[in-house]
PDB file of C-alpha atoms and ligand atoms in Angstrom:
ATOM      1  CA  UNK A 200       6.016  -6.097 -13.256  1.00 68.00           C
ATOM      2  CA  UNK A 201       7.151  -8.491 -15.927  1.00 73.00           C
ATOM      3  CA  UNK A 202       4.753  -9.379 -19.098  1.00 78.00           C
ATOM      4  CA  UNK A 203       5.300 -13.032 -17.711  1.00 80.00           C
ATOM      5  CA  UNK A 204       3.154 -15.198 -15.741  1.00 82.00           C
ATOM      6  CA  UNK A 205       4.329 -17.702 -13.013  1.00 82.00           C
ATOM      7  CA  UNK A 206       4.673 -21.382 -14.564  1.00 77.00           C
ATOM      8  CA  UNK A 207       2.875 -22.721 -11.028  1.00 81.00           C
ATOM      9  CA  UNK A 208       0.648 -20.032 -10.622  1.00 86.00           C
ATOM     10  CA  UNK A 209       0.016 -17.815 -13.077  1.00 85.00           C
ATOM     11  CA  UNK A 210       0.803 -14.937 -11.499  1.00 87.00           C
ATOM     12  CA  UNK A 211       2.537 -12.000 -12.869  1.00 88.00           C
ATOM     13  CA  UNK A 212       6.229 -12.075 -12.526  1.00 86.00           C
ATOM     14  CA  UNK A 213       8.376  -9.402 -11.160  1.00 87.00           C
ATOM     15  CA  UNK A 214      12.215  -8.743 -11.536  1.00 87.00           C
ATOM     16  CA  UNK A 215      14.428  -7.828  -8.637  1.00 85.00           C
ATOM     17  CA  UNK A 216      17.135  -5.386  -8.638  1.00 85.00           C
ATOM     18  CA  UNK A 217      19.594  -8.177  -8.503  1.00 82.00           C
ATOM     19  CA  UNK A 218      18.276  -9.245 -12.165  1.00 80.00           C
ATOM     20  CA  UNK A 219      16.263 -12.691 -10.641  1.00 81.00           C
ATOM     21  CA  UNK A 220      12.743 -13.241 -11.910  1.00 84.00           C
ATOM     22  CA  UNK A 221      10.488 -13.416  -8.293  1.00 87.00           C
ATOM     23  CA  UNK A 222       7.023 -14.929  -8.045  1.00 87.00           C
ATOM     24  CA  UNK A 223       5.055 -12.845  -5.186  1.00 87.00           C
ATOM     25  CA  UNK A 224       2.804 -15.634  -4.473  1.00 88.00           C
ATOM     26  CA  UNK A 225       4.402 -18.311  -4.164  1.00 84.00           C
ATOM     27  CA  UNK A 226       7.360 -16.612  -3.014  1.00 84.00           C
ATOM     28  CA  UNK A 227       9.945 -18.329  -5.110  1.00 83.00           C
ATOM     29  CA  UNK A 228      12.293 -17.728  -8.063  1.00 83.00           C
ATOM     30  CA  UNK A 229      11.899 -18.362 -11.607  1.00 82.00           C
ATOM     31  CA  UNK A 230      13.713 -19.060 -14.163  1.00 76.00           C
ATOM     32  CA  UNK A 231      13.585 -17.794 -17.563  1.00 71.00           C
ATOM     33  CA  UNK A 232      14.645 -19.789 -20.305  1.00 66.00           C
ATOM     34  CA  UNK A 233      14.509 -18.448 -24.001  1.00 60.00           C
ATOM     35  CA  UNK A 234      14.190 -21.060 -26.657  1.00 53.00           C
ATOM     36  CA  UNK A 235      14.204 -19.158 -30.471  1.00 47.00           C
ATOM     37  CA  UNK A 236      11.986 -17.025 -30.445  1.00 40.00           C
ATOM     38  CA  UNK A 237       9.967 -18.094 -27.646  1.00 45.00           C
ATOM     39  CA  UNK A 238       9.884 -17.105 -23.839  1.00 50.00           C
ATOM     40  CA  UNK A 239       9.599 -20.420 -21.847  1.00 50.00           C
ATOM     41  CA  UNK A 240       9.012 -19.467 -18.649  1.00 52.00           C
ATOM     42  CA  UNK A 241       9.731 -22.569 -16.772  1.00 46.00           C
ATOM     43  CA  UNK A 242       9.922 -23.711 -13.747  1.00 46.00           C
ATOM     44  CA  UNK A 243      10.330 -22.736 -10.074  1.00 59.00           C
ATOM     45  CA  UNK A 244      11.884 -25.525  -7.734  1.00 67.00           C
ATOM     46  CA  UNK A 245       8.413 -27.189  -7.458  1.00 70.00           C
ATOM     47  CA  UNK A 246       8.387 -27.579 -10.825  1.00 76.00           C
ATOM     48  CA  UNK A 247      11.179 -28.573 -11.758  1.00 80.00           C
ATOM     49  CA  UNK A 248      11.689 -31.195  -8.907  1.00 80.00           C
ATOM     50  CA  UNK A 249       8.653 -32.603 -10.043  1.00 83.00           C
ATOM     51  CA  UNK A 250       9.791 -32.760 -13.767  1.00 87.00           C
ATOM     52  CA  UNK A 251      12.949 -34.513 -12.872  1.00 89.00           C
ATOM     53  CA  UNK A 252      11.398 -36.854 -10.450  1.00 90.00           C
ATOM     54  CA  UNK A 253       8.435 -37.828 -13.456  1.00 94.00           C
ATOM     55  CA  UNK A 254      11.541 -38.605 -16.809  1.00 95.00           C
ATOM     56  CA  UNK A 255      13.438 -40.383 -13.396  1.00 96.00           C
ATOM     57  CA  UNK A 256      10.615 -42.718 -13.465  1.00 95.00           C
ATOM     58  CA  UNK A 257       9.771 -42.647 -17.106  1.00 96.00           C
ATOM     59  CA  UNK A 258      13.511 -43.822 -17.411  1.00 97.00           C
ATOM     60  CA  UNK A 259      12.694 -46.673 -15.033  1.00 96.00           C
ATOM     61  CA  UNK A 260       9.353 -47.771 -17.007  1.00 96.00           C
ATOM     62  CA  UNK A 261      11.564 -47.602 -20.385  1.00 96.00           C
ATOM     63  CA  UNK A 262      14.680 -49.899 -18.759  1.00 96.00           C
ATOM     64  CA  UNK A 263      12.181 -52.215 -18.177  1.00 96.00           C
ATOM     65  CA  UNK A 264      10.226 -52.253 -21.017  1.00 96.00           C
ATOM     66  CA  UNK A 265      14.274 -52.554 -23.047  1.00 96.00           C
ATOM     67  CA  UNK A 266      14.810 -55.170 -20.669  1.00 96.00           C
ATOM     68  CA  UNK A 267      11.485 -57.166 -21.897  1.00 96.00           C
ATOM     69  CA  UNK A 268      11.746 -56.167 -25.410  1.00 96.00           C
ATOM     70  CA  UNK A 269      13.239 -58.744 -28.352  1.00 95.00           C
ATOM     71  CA  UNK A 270      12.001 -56.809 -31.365  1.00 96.00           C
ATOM     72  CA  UNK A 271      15.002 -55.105 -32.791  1.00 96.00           C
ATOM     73  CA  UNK A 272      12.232 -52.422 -34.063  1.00 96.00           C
ATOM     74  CA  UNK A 273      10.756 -52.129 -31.026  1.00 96.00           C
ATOM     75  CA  UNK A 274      14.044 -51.228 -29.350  1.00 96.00           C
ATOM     76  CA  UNK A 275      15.138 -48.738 -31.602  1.00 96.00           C
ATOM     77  CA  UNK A 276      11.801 -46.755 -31.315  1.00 96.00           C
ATOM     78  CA  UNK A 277      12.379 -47.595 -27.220  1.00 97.00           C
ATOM     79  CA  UNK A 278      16.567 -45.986 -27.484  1.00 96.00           C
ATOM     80  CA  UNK A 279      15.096 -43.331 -29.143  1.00 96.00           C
ATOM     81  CA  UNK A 280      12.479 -42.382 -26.893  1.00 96.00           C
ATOM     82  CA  UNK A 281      15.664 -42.862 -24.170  1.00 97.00           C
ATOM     83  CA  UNK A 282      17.856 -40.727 -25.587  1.00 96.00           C
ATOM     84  CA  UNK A 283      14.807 -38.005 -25.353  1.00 96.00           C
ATOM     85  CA  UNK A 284      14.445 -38.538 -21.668  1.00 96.00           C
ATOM     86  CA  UNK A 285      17.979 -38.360 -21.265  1.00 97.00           C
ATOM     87  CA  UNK A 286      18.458 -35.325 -23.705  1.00 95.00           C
ATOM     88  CA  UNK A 287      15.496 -33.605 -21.253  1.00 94.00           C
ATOM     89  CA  UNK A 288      16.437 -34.938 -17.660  1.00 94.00           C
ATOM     90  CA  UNK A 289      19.951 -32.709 -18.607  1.00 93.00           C
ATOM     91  CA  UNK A 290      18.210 -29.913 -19.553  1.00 90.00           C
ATOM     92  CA  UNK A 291      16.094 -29.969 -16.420  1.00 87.00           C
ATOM     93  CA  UNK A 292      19.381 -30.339 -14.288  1.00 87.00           C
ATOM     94  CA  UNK A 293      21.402 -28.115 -15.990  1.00 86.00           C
ATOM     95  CA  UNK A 294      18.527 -25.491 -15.661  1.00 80.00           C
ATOM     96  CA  UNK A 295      18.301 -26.764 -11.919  1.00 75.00           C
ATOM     97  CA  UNK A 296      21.912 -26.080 -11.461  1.00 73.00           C
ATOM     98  CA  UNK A 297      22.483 -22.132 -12.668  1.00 65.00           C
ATOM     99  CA  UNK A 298      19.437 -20.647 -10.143  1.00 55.00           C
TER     100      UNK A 298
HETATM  101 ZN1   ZN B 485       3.717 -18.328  -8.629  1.00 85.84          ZN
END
């Protein structure tokens, strides 16, 4: 038994002999990403289907509100928050990716 909890659950985690991070109750895997200094433990498929699926439609909201927008302001603070979603929607792939 880890000194991790499941992200979905809350559950404590266990690690397998093949090195994976296993969730007993809700039977999946999870991944364990370390950011600094800080354990993250993020995201078993549910989550991170779900993650992806809400910065896909932030992304749409935020091509529409670029699309509407005249104030040169306005769209930099709009890019910005863009290249955040963008920055994180590769993140959650990339994370997606290595299980
Ligand atoms: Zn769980």
């Amino acid at each position: 038994m880890l000194d991790l909890q499941c992200p979905v659950c809350s559950s404590p985690l266990f690690r397998l002999r093949s090195g994976e991070i296993w969730c007993v109750n809700c039977q999946k895997r999870v991944v364990i990403v370390r950011e600094g200094e800080r354990f993250l433990t993020a995201a078993s498929d549910i989550l991170l289907s779900s993650l992806e699926e809400t910065l896909l439609e932030k992304l749409r909201e935020l091509d529409q509100a670029m699309r509407a927008e005249k104030d040169i302001a306005k769209l930099g603070e709009l890019s910005s928050v863009l290249s955040n979603l963008l920055d994180n929607l590769e993140r959650v792939r990339r994370i997606s990716r290595r299980r």
